[in-house]
Amino acid sequence: MGFRSFRERRVCKIQCRNMCLCAALASCMLYATFSAYFQETVISSGNNIEAEVVYHLPAIKNESMDTRLRRISEVCARTGAMTLISTAPFDITKRMFLNRTGICTCIVPKAASTNVKRLLLSFEYPEKAELFRKMPGNMIHAANFDEGTTCSDRISFSFLISRDPYQRLWSAYVDKVFLEKFDSLAIMLDTVFVRNVKKSSLQMNGMSHSLVAHARTNGFFCNVGHASFEHFLMYVTKTTSLDPHVLPVSLMCDPCKHPVNYVFQQENLQNDVKYLYKYVKTIFKNQTDVQISLSDYVGENGIENLVQTYQHAWKARLSQNQCKVDSATYDSIWKRLWEGLKYLGIIDEKLPFMPELFRGRGTILKSPEKIVRDFKLEDNAVVVLSADDWMKQRHKFIVNAYKGVRKSVLNRIRELFQLDFEMFGYSTEPPR
C-alpha cells in the first residue's frame, strides 16, 4: 500500500507540473495577443473605451441535417460571404484527423471540443478508452494526434460543431476571464478597464514599461481581477488577434472552402452525436468498443475537474509571482470559484459562500482532493442542481449578463459573428 501511495503521489505531482507548464505557455501566447490588441486599439483610442459540456435547448427545433448543410451552401454561394471570409484578419484553422477511423473535424473551442476530442480518441484507440475517459481536459488537448490546417484525402466522416455565438462568448468569459484560466488576459482587462492604467503613463527613467510588467510589479496577479463581461466583449470586437475560443466558427472552420458531411449543434449534441456513433459502429465489429457517452463527463465529475484545475492554476500563479497572501486573499480566490459554479449552473445560486470547504491550515492551499471530499456530494452537503434547474439558472445568468451590455457593443458582436448567425441559423438577438 505504501509503495502504491507513493507512486500515486508521484503521478499527481507530474500531472500538476504538466498543468503548470501548459498554463505558462497559454499565458505567454495570450500575452502576445493581448499586447498587440492594446497597442492597436485600446491604448490608441484613449478614453473611448462567459471542463464544461452544457446542452441547451435546440437552437432550431426539428431541423434536418440536409437543411443545415443546404443553408451553409446558400450562404457560401453569396459573393459577400466569400469576400468576408477571404478578407477576415483571422487565420486560425485547426483540424483533427484520425487515421484509423477516417474521421476529420474542425476543432471549435467552447463548443464541447474537450469532450468530443476525448470521445474521438477513445474511438481511435479503443484499448485506451478508459484512460482517455479519466484524463483531465488539459491533457486531452495536449494528447498526441494528427492536427493541422487540412485533413487527409482519406476522409470517411467529417463534421464541425456550431454553437450560439452569444452562449459561446458567455462561456468563454466565465471560463477564461471570470475564473481566470487565461490569467494574463483577465489581469490585463482588469488593469486597463477597472484600474484605468494607460500604457503612456508607465514611464520609468525615460522608458515605457509594459502593462504586464506593471501588473506583476504592483501585485495585480496576486488577487482576482474584476473585468466585466462587457469589458471582455469590447476586447473581442476590437482586437485583430482573436483567440480560437472566441473566433467565429464560420471563419475558423470555413465550411465554404472545407465542406463537411455533418454540422452538429452543441445545443442538440446528444442527438447529433448519434450520426457519429452510427458511423463508428460500421468500423468496429465489437460494439462495446464504442459504448461511450458524453454524459460520462458531466455532473459531479465536472465539479472535481473545475476544482482541480482551478487550484493547480492558482498555486502555480501565486508561486510564479512570489505573492504574499493571507486568508482574505484565499477567500477571494475561492469565492470566485464559488460564484463561477453558480454561473455554470452547477450549484444553487442561493447557497451562501462556505469558506470552510476550501480553507487549509493557515495560508497553505488546501488540496483539490480534500476540497471535493469536503463538498460531501454523496451526503448532499452541497446540492448539485438537476438538469432542468441547471439550465434555468444558467439561462438566468446569461440573460442578465447581456442586459448589462451596451447596444453599441452588441452591434459589434453581431457584425463580427454575422456569418455564424446566417450559416448556422442562430438568432441575432441575445438570450432573453
Short mmCIF file of C-alpha atoms in Angstrom, two decimals:
data_model
loop_
_atom_site.label_atom_id
_atom_site.label_comp_id
_atom_site.label_asym_id
_atom_site.label_seq_id
_atom_site.Cartn_x
_atom_site.Cartn_y
_atom_site.Cartn_z
CA MET A 1 0.00 0.00 0.00
CA GLY A 2 2.82 2.37 0.87
CA PHE A 3 4.56 1.87 -2.48
CA ARG A 4 1.29 2.32 -4.36
CA SER A 5 0.51 5.51 -2.43
CA PHE A 6 3.99 6.83 -3.24
CA ARG A 7 3.51 6.13 -6.95
CA GLU A 8 0.11 7.81 -6.97
CA ARG A 9 1.55 10.94 -5.32
CA ARG A 10 4.40 10.98 -7.82
CA VAL A 11 1.99 10.69 -10.79
CA CYS A 12 -0.10 13.50 -9.30
CA LYS A 13 2.99 15.72 -8.98
CA ILE A 14 3.96 15.05 -12.59
CA GLN A 15 0.42 15.90 -13.74
CA CYS A 16 0.50 19.09 -11.68
CA ARG A 17 3.82 20.08 -13.24
CA ASN A 18 2.45 19.45 -16.74
CA MET A 19 -0.61 21.55 -15.92
CA CYS A 20 1.58 24.40 -14.76
CA LEU A 21 3.70 24.23 -17.94
CA CYS A 22 0.55 24.30 -20.08
CA ALA A 23 -0.77 27.25 -18.13
CA ALA A 24 2.53 29.11 -18.52
CA LEU A 25 2.60 28.52 -22.29
CA ALA A 26 -1.01 29.62 -22.63
CA SER A 27 -0.25 32.77 -20.65
CA CYS A 28 2.71 33.63 -22.88
CA MET A 29 0.66 33.16 -26.04
CA LEU A 30 -2.22 35.13 -24.61
CA TYR A 31 0.04 37.99 -23.56
CA ALA A 32 1.47 38.32 -27.08
CA THR A 33 -2.06 38.50 -28.48
CA PHE A 34 -3.20 40.91 -25.83
CA SER A 35 -0.18 43.24 -26.22
CA ALA A 36 -0.93 43.64 -29.91
CA TYR A 37 -4.54 44.39 -29.11
CA PHE A 38 -3.78 47.17 -26.64
CA GLN A 39 -1.16 48.76 -28.89
CA GLU A 40 -3.51 48.77 -31.88
CA THR A 41 -6.83 49.61 -30.25
CA VAL A 42 -7.41 50.40 -26.60
CA ILE A 43 -4.27 52.47 -25.97
CA SER A 44 -4.61 54.48 -29.15
CA SER A 45 -8.31 55.17 -28.53
CA GLY A 46 -7.79 56.98 -25.22
CA ASN A 47 -10.96 57.19 -23.18
CA ASN A 48 -13.20 55.51 -25.75
CA ILE A 49 -13.02 52.76 -24.20
CA GLU A 50 -18.91 33.51 -20.14
CA ALA A 51 -14.24 21.08 -18.03
CA GLU A 52 -17.57 22.20 -19.43
CA VAL A 53 -20.14 20.46 -21.58
CA VAL A 54 -23.56 22.03 -21.46
CA TYR A 55 -26.57 21.13 -23.53
CA HIS A 56 -29.16 23.84 -24.13
CA LEU A 57 -32.47 23.61 -25.92
CA PRO A 58 -32.01 23.13 -29.67
CA ALA A 59 -31.34 26.40 -31.48
CA ILE A 60 -33.68 25.33 -34.29
CA LYS A 61 -36.09 22.54 -33.42
CA ASN A 62 -36.80 19.62 -35.74
CA GLU A 63 -34.21 20.74 -38.28
CA SER A 64 -32.82 18.04 -40.55
CA MET A 65 -29.13 17.67 -41.33
CA ASP A 66 -29.90 18.37 -45.01
CA THR A 67 -31.45 21.70 -44.01
CA ARG A 68 -28.34 22.71 -42.06
CA LEU A 69 -25.98 21.78 -44.90
CA ARG A 70 -28.19 23.46 -47.52
CA ARG A 71 -28.26 26.72 -45.56
CA ILE A 72 -24.45 26.79 -45.41
CA SER A 73 -24.23 26.18 -49.16
CA GLU A 74 -26.64 29.03 -49.83
CA VAL A 75 -24.63 31.43 -47.67
CA CYS A 76 -21.38 30.33 -49.30
CA ALA A 77 -22.88 30.97 -52.75
CA ARG A 78 -23.17 34.68 -51.98
CA THR A 79 -20.28 36.84 -53.15
CA GLY A 80 -20.42 38.93 -49.99
CA ALA A 81 -19.89 35.91 -47.76
CA MET A 82 -16.82 34.75 -49.65
CA THR A 83 -15.39 38.26 -49.56
CA LEU A 84 -15.94 38.49 -45.81
CA ILE A 85 -14.17 35.17 -45.24
CA SER A 86 -11.22 35.96 -47.50
CA THR A 87 -10.65 39.43 -46.02
CA ALA A 88 -11.10 38.48 -42.34
CA PRO A 89 -7.96 39.31 -40.29
CA PHE A 90 -8.04 35.85 -38.69
CA ASP A 91 -6.37 32.65 -39.82
CA ILE A 92 -6.64 30.09 -37.03
CA THR A 93 -7.84 26.87 -38.62
CA LYS A 94 -7.14 23.64 -36.78
CA ARG A 95 -8.43 20.25 -37.80
CA MET A 96 -8.15 16.87 -36.16
CA PHE A 97 -7.73 13.80 -38.38
CA LEU A 98 -7.93 10.23 -37.11
CA ASN A 99 -6.24 7.67 -39.37
CA ARG A 100 -7.89 4.51 -38.08
CA THR A 101 -11.46 5.74 -38.27
CA GLY A 102 -11.01 8.23 -41.14
CA ILE A 103 -12.73 10.98 -39.14
CA CYS A 104 -11.93 14.66 -39.63
CA THR A 105 -13.30 17.52 -37.57
CA CYS A 106 -12.67 21.23 -37.27
CA ILE A 107 -11.79 21.88 -33.64
CA VAL A 108 -14.06 24.55 -32.13
CA PRO A 109 -13.09 25.63 -28.58
CA LYS A 110 -16.06 26.35 -26.29
CA ALA A 111 -18.24 24.00 -28.35
CA ALA A 112 -17.69 20.74 -26.44
CA SER A 113 -14.22 20.39 -28.01
CA THR A 114 -12.58 18.78 -24.96
CA ASN A 115 -15.13 16.02 -24.61
CA VAL A 116 -15.51 15.46 -28.33
CA LYS A 117 -11.73 15.01 -28.53
CA ARG A 118 -11.98 12.60 -25.62
CA LEU A 119 -14.65 10.66 -27.50
CA LEU A 120 -12.75 10.60 -30.79
CA LEU A 121 -9.52 9.46 -29.15
CA SER A 122 -11.46 6.67 -27.48
CA PHE A 123 -12.77 5.63 -30.91
CA GLU A 124 -9.30 5.77 -32.44
CA TYR A 125 -7.65 3.87 -29.59
CA PRO A 126 -10.41 1.74 -28.00
CA GLU A 127 -7.84 -0.17 -25.96
CA LYS A 128 -7.10 3.13 -24.14
CA ALA A 129 -10.70 4.32 -23.83
CA GLU A 130 -10.71 4.13 -20.02
CA LEU A 131 -7.51 6.20 -19.85
CA PHE A 132 -8.99 8.94 -22.04
CA ARG A 133 -12.25 8.89 -20.08
CA LYS A 134 -10.44 9.78 -16.84
CA MET A 135 -7.81 12.09 -18.33
CA PRO A 136 -8.02 15.80 -17.29
CA GLY A 137 -9.14 18.19 -20.01
CA ASN A 138 -5.79 19.97 -20.38
CA MET A 139 -4.06 16.64 -21.04
CA ILE A 140 -6.70 15.73 -23.63
CA HIS A 141 -5.82 18.91 -25.53
CA ALA A 142 -2.12 18.06 -25.26
CA ALA A 143 -2.64 14.47 -26.48
CA ASN A 144 -0.51 13.48 -29.47
CA PHE A 145 -2.73 13.12 -32.52
CA ASP A 146 -2.67 14.38 -36.11
CA GLU A 147 -3.65 18.06 -36.13
CA GLY A 148 -3.20 20.55 -38.91
CA THR A 149 -4.91 23.05 -41.18
CA THR A 150 -6.15 20.35 -43.59
CA CYS A 151 -7.27 16.75 -43.42
CA SER A 152 -6.18 13.71 -45.38
CA ASP A 153 -7.86 12.80 -48.66
CA ARG A 154 -8.91 9.55 -46.95
CA ILE A 155 -11.75 11.21 -45.06
CA SER A 156 -14.78 8.98 -44.48
CA PHE A 157 -16.65 11.14 -41.97
CA SER A 158 -16.25 14.89 -41.45
CA PHE A 159 -18.10 17.25 -39.12
CA LEU A 160 -17.95 20.50 -37.21
CA ILE A 161 -19.84 21.69 -34.15
CA SER A 162 -21.59 25.06 -34.10
CA ARG A 163 -22.79 26.94 -31.04
CA ASP A 164 -24.90 30.03 -30.48
CA PRO A 165 -22.34 32.89 -30.53
CA TYR A 166 -23.93 34.56 -27.50
CA GLN A 167 -23.74 31.35 -25.47
CA ARG A 168 -20.19 30.66 -26.61
CA LEU A 169 -18.96 34.13 -25.69
CA TRP A 170 -20.52 33.94 -22.22
CA SER A 171 -18.95 30.50 -21.69
CA ALA A 172 -15.55 31.84 -22.77
CA TYR A 173 -15.84 34.79 -20.40
CA VAL A 174 -16.75 32.66 -17.37
CA ASP A 175 -14.08 30.06 -18.09
CA LYS A 176 -11.16 32.21 -19.26
CA VAL A 177 -11.71 35.61 -17.61
CA PHE A 178 -14.02 35.26 -14.60
CA LEU A 179 -12.37 32.00 -13.49
CA GLU A 180 -9.11 33.33 -14.96
CA LYS A 181 -7.82 30.28 -16.82
CA PHE A 182 -6.26 32.91 -19.09
CA ASP A 183 -4.84 34.90 -16.21
CA SER A 184 -2.85 37.31 -18.40
CA LEU A 185 -5.98 38.27 -20.31
CA ALA A 186 -8.06 38.57 -17.13
CA ILE A 187 -5.50 40.77 -15.37
CA MET A 188 -4.81 42.94 -18.43
CA LEU A 189 -8.52 43.63 -18.84
CA ASP A 190 -8.65 44.47 -15.14
CA THR A 191 -5.59 46.72 -15.43
CA VAL A 192 -6.93 48.76 -18.33
CA PHE A 193 -10.69 48.81 -17.78
CA VAL A 194 -11.01 48.61 -14.00
CA ARG A 195 -7.80 50.18 -12.72
CA ASN A 196 -7.74 52.58 -15.70
CA VAL A 197 -3.98 52.23 -16.26
CA LYS A 198 -2.74 53.68 -19.56
CA LYS A 199 0.44 52.44 -21.18
CA SER A 200 1.54 56.04 -21.82
CA SER A 201 1.65 56.66 -18.05
CA LEU A 202 4.07 53.81 -17.35
CA GLN A 203 7.35 55.72 -17.50
CA MET A 204 10.47 54.94 -15.53
CA ASN A 205 13.85 56.53 -16.28
CA GLY A 206 12.52 57.67 -19.61
CA MET A 207 11.49 54.12 -20.59
CA SER A 208 7.94 52.91 -21.16
CA HIS A 209 7.08 49.69 -19.31
CA SER A 210 4.59 47.07 -20.49
CA LEU A 211 1.21 46.65 -18.92
CA VAL A 212 2.01 43.10 -17.84
CA ALA A 213 5.23 44.22 -16.16
CA HIS A 214 3.30 46.94 -14.37
CA ALA A 215 0.64 44.43 -13.28
CA ARG A 216 3.23 41.99 -11.93
CA THR A 217 5.24 44.69 -10.16
CA ASN A 218 2.16 46.01 -8.42
CA GLY A 219 0.89 42.57 -7.39
CA PHE A 220 -2.20 42.54 -9.61
CA PHE A 221 -1.59 38.85 -10.36
CA CYS A 222 -1.79 38.07 -6.64
CA ASN A 223 -5.55 38.50 -6.46
CA VAL A 224 -8.61 38.04 -8.65
CA GLY A 225 -9.35 40.53 -11.41
CA HIS A 226 -12.66 42.30 -11.84
CA ALA A 227 -13.13 42.75 -15.59
CA SER A 228 -16.79 42.68 -16.55
CA PHE A 229 -18.48 40.76 -19.33
CA GLU A 230 -18.81 43.95 -21.34
CA HIS A 231 -15.08 44.64 -20.96
CA PHE A 232 -14.43 41.18 -22.39
CA LEU A 233 -16.79 41.76 -25.34
CA MET A 234 -15.10 45.10 -26.08
CA TYR A 235 -11.79 43.27 -26.30
CA VAL A 236 -13.28 40.59 -28.58
CA THR A 237 -14.74 43.14 -31.02
CA LYS A 238 -11.66 45.38 -31.19
CA THR A 239 -8.68 43.03 -31.38
CA THR A 240 -7.27 41.77 -34.68
CA SER A 241 -5.70 38.74 -32.97
CA LEU A 242 -8.64 36.73 -31.70
CA ASP A 243 -8.04 33.62 -29.64
CA PRO A 244 -9.72 30.46 -31.06
CA HIS A 245 -12.03 30.31 -28.01
CA VAL A 246 -13.91 33.36 -29.31
CA LEU A 247 -13.19 33.18 -33.04
CA PRO A 248 -16.35 32.84 -35.20
CA VAL A 249 -16.85 29.22 -36.26
CA SER A 250 -17.59 30.31 -39.84
CA LEU A 251 -14.16 31.92 -40.15
CA MET A 252 -12.25 29.29 -38.19
CA CYS A 253 -13.68 26.24 -39.96
CA ASP A 254 -14.56 27.94 -43.29
CA PRO A 255 -17.11 25.35 -44.46
CA CYS A 256 -17.23 27.13 -47.83
CA LYS A 257 -13.66 26.07 -48.58
CA HIS A 258 -13.71 22.91 -46.45
CA PRO A 259 -17.22 21.36 -46.68
CA VAL A 260 -18.22 18.76 -44.10
CA ASN A 261 -20.65 15.83 -44.12
CA TYR A 262 -22.36 16.86 -40.89
CA VAL A 263 -22.95 20.02 -38.89
CA PHE A 264 -23.64 19.28 -35.24
CA GLN A 265 -25.14 21.86 -32.90
CA GLN A 266 -23.86 21.92 -29.33
CA GLU A 267 -27.43 22.74 -28.28
CA ASN A 268 -28.53 19.41 -29.79
CA LEU A 269 -25.34 17.42 -29.40
CA GLN A 270 -26.80 14.47 -27.55
CA ASN A 271 -28.94 13.74 -30.61
CA ASP A 272 -26.46 14.81 -33.29
CA VAL A 273 -23.64 12.63 -31.98
CA LYS A 274 -25.73 9.57 -32.92
CA TYR A 275 -24.56 10.10 -36.52
CA LEU A 276 -21.02 9.65 -35.28
CA TYR A 277 -21.85 6.56 -33.24
CA LYS A 278 -23.60 5.00 -36.22
CA TYR A 279 -20.56 5.56 -38.44
CA VAL A 280 -18.06 4.21 -35.90
CA LYS A 281 -20.13 1.06 -35.39
CA THR A 282 -19.67 0.26 -39.09
CA ILE A 283 -15.92 0.15 -38.47
CA PHE A 284 -15.77 -1.82 -35.23
CA LYS A 285 -17.38 -5.24 -35.18
CA ASN A 286 -17.29 -5.28 -31.38
CA GLN A 287 -19.84 -2.64 -30.40
CA THR A 288 -18.59 -2.50 -26.82
CA ASP A 289 -15.64 -0.51 -28.15
CA VAL A 290 -17.92 2.46 -28.82
CA GLN A 291 -20.22 2.33 -25.83
CA ILE A 292 -19.09 5.75 -24.62
CA SER A 293 -21.47 8.56 -23.75
CA LEU A 294 -20.84 12.26 -23.43
CA SER A 295 -22.88 12.11 -20.25
CA ASP A 296 -19.88 10.42 -18.61
CA TYR A 297 -18.19 13.79 -18.43
CA VAL A 298 -20.81 15.99 -16.78
CA GLY A 299 -22.36 16.29 -13.31
CA GLU A 300 -20.31 15.76 -10.17
CA ASN A 301 -17.17 14.89 -12.15
CA GLY A 302 -17.44 18.40 -13.56
CA ILE A 303 -17.00 19.86 -10.08
CA GLU A 304 -13.94 17.70 -9.48
CA ASN A 305 -12.31 18.85 -12.73
CA LEU A 306 -13.10 22.51 -12.07
CA VAL A 307 -11.74 22.45 -8.52
CA GLN A 308 -8.62 20.56 -9.55
CA THR A 309 -7.79 22.82 -12.49
CA TYR A 310 -8.56 25.99 -10.55
CA GLN A 311 -6.47 25.03 -7.52
CA HIS A 312 -3.44 23.95 -9.57
CA ALA A 313 -3.56 27.10 -11.70
CA TRP A 314 -3.70 29.42 -8.67
CA LYS A 315 -0.98 27.52 -6.84
CA ALA A 316 1.34 27.99 -9.82
CA ARG A 317 0.32 31.62 -10.28
CA LEU A 318 0.93 32.60 -6.64
CA SER A 319 4.31 30.88 -6.72
CA GLN A 320 5.44 32.36 -10.05
CA ASN A 321 4.55 35.88 -8.93
CA GLN A 322 6.06 35.44 -5.43
CA CYS A 323 2.78 36.56 -3.88
CA LYS A 324 2.47 37.27 -0.18
CA VAL A 325 -1.05 36.17 0.63
CA ASP A 326 -3.28 35.91 3.65
CA SER A 327 -6.56 34.19 4.47
CA ALA A 328 -8.55 37.07 2.97
CA THR A 329 -6.77 36.59 -0.36
CA TYR A 330 -7.55 32.89 -0.37
CA ASP A 331 -11.17 33.59 0.48
CA SER A 332 -11.47 35.94 -2.50
CA ILE A 333 -9.92 33.30 -4.77
CA TRP A 334 -12.25 30.53 -3.63
CA LYS A 335 -15.27 32.81 -3.53
CA ARG A 336 -14.65 33.48 -7.22
CA LEU A 337 -14.81 29.73 -7.94
CA TRP A 338 -17.99 29.50 -5.84
CA GLU A 339 -19.63 32.20 -7.98
CA GLY A 340 -18.35 30.50 -11.12
CA LEU A 341 -20.06 27.26 -10.10
CA LYS A 342 -23.28 29.23 -9.87
CA TYR A 343 -22.77 30.86 -13.27
CA LEU A 344 -22.24 27.39 -14.74
CA GLY A 345 -25.47 26.18 -13.15
CA ILE A 346 -23.73 23.55 -11.03
CA ILE A 347 -24.73 24.72 -7.54
CA ASP A 348 -27.79 26.66 -6.37
CA GLU A 349 -27.38 30.42 -6.71
CA LYS A 350 -28.95 30.86 -3.25
CA LEU A 351 -26.15 28.95 -1.48
CA PRO A 352 -24.02 31.28 0.67
CA PHE A 353 -20.26 31.01 0.32
CA MET A 354 -18.83 28.25 2.53
CA PRO A 355 -15.18 29.16 3.17
CA GLU A 356 -14.72 26.15 5.44
CA LEU A 357 -14.90 23.92 2.35
CA PHE A 358 -11.76 25.50 0.95
CA ARG A 359 -9.58 26.70 3.82
CA GLY A 360 -6.44 24.77 4.65
CA ARG A 361 -4.12 25.35 7.57
CA GLY A 362 -3.02 28.96 7.77
CA THR A 363 -2.05 30.15 4.29
CA ILE A 364 -1.47 26.67 2.86
CA LEU A 365 -3.65 25.90 -0.15
CA LYS A 366 -5.99 23.03 0.56
CA SER A 367 -5.62 20.14 -1.88
CA PRO A 368 -8.36 19.78 -4.52
CA GLU A 369 -8.97 16.20 -3.37
CA LYS A 370 -9.78 17.41 0.15
CA ILE A 371 -11.99 20.18 -1.20
CA VAL A 372 -14.04 17.77 -3.30
CA ARG A 373 -14.24 15.37 -0.35
CA ASP A 374 -15.46 18.15 1.92
CA PHE A 375 -18.15 19.03 -0.58
CA LYS A 376 -19.61 15.67 0.54
CA LEU A 377 -21.58 15.35 -2.64
CA GLU A 378 -22.90 11.96 -1.65
CA ASP A 379 -24.28 13.46 1.58
CA ASN A 380 -25.86 16.41 -0.25
CA ALA A 381 -23.93 18.95 1.82
CA VAL A 382 -23.64 20.93 -1.42
CA VAL A 383 -26.55 20.03 -3.66
CA VAL A 384 -25.80 19.68 -7.37
CA LEU A 385 -28.67 21.07 -9.42
CA SER A 386 -30.90 18.85 -11.53
CA ALA A 387 -30.66 19.13 -15.31
CA ASP A 388 -33.75 21.35 -15.54
CA ASP A 389 -32.69 23.65 -12.69
CA TRP A 390 -29.18 23.72 -14.12
CA MET A 391 -30.46 25.01 -17.44
CA LYS A 392 -32.82 27.56 -15.88
CA GLN A 393 -30.12 29.02 -13.66
CA ARG A 394 -27.57 29.27 -16.47
CA HIS A 395 -30.16 30.94 -18.66
CA LYS A 396 -30.96 33.46 -15.94
CA PHE A 397 -27.29 34.45 -15.57
CA ILE A 398 -26.66 34.76 -19.29
CA VAL A 399 -29.80 36.89 -19.80
CA ASN A 400 -28.72 39.23 -17.01
CA ALA A 401 -25.19 39.39 -18.42
CA TYR A 402 -26.34 40.59 -21.84
CA LYS A 403 -28.78 43.07 -20.30
CA GLY A 404 -25.74 44.86 -18.91
CA VAL A 405 -24.05 45.22 -22.32
CA ARG A 406 -24.50 48.43 -24.29
CA LYS A 407 -26.23 48.28 -27.68
CA SER A 408 -23.15 49.61 -29.45
CA VAL A 409 -21.10 46.65 -28.19
CA LEU A 410 -23.86 44.17 -29.10
CA ASN A 411 -23.96 45.63 -32.61
CA ARG A 412 -20.23 44.98 -32.98
CA ILE A 413 -20.78 41.38 -31.82
CA ARG A 414 -23.49 40.95 -34.47
CA GLU A 415 -21.15 42.28 -37.12
CA LEU A 416 -18.24 40.04 -36.08
CA PHE A 417 -20.41 36.89 -35.89
CA GLN A 418 -22.64 37.74 -38.87
CA LEU A 419 -21.75 34.58 -40.82
CA ASP A 420 -22.21 32.36 -37.77
CA PHE A 421 -25.74 33.67 -37.35
CA GLU A 422 -26.51 33.14 -41.02
CA MET A 423 -24.73 29.82 -41.66
CA PHE A 424 -25.87 28.02 -38.54
CA GLY A 425 -29.31 29.55 -38.11
CA TYR A 426 -28.91 31.30 -34.77
CA SER A 427 -30.88 34.38 -33.76
CA THR A 428 -29.08 37.71 -33.88
CA GLU A 429 -30.84 38.70 -30.64
CA PRO A 430 -29.14 37.86 -27.33
CA PRO A 431 -30.82 35.37 -24.97
CA ARG A 432 -33.98 36.64 -23.26
#
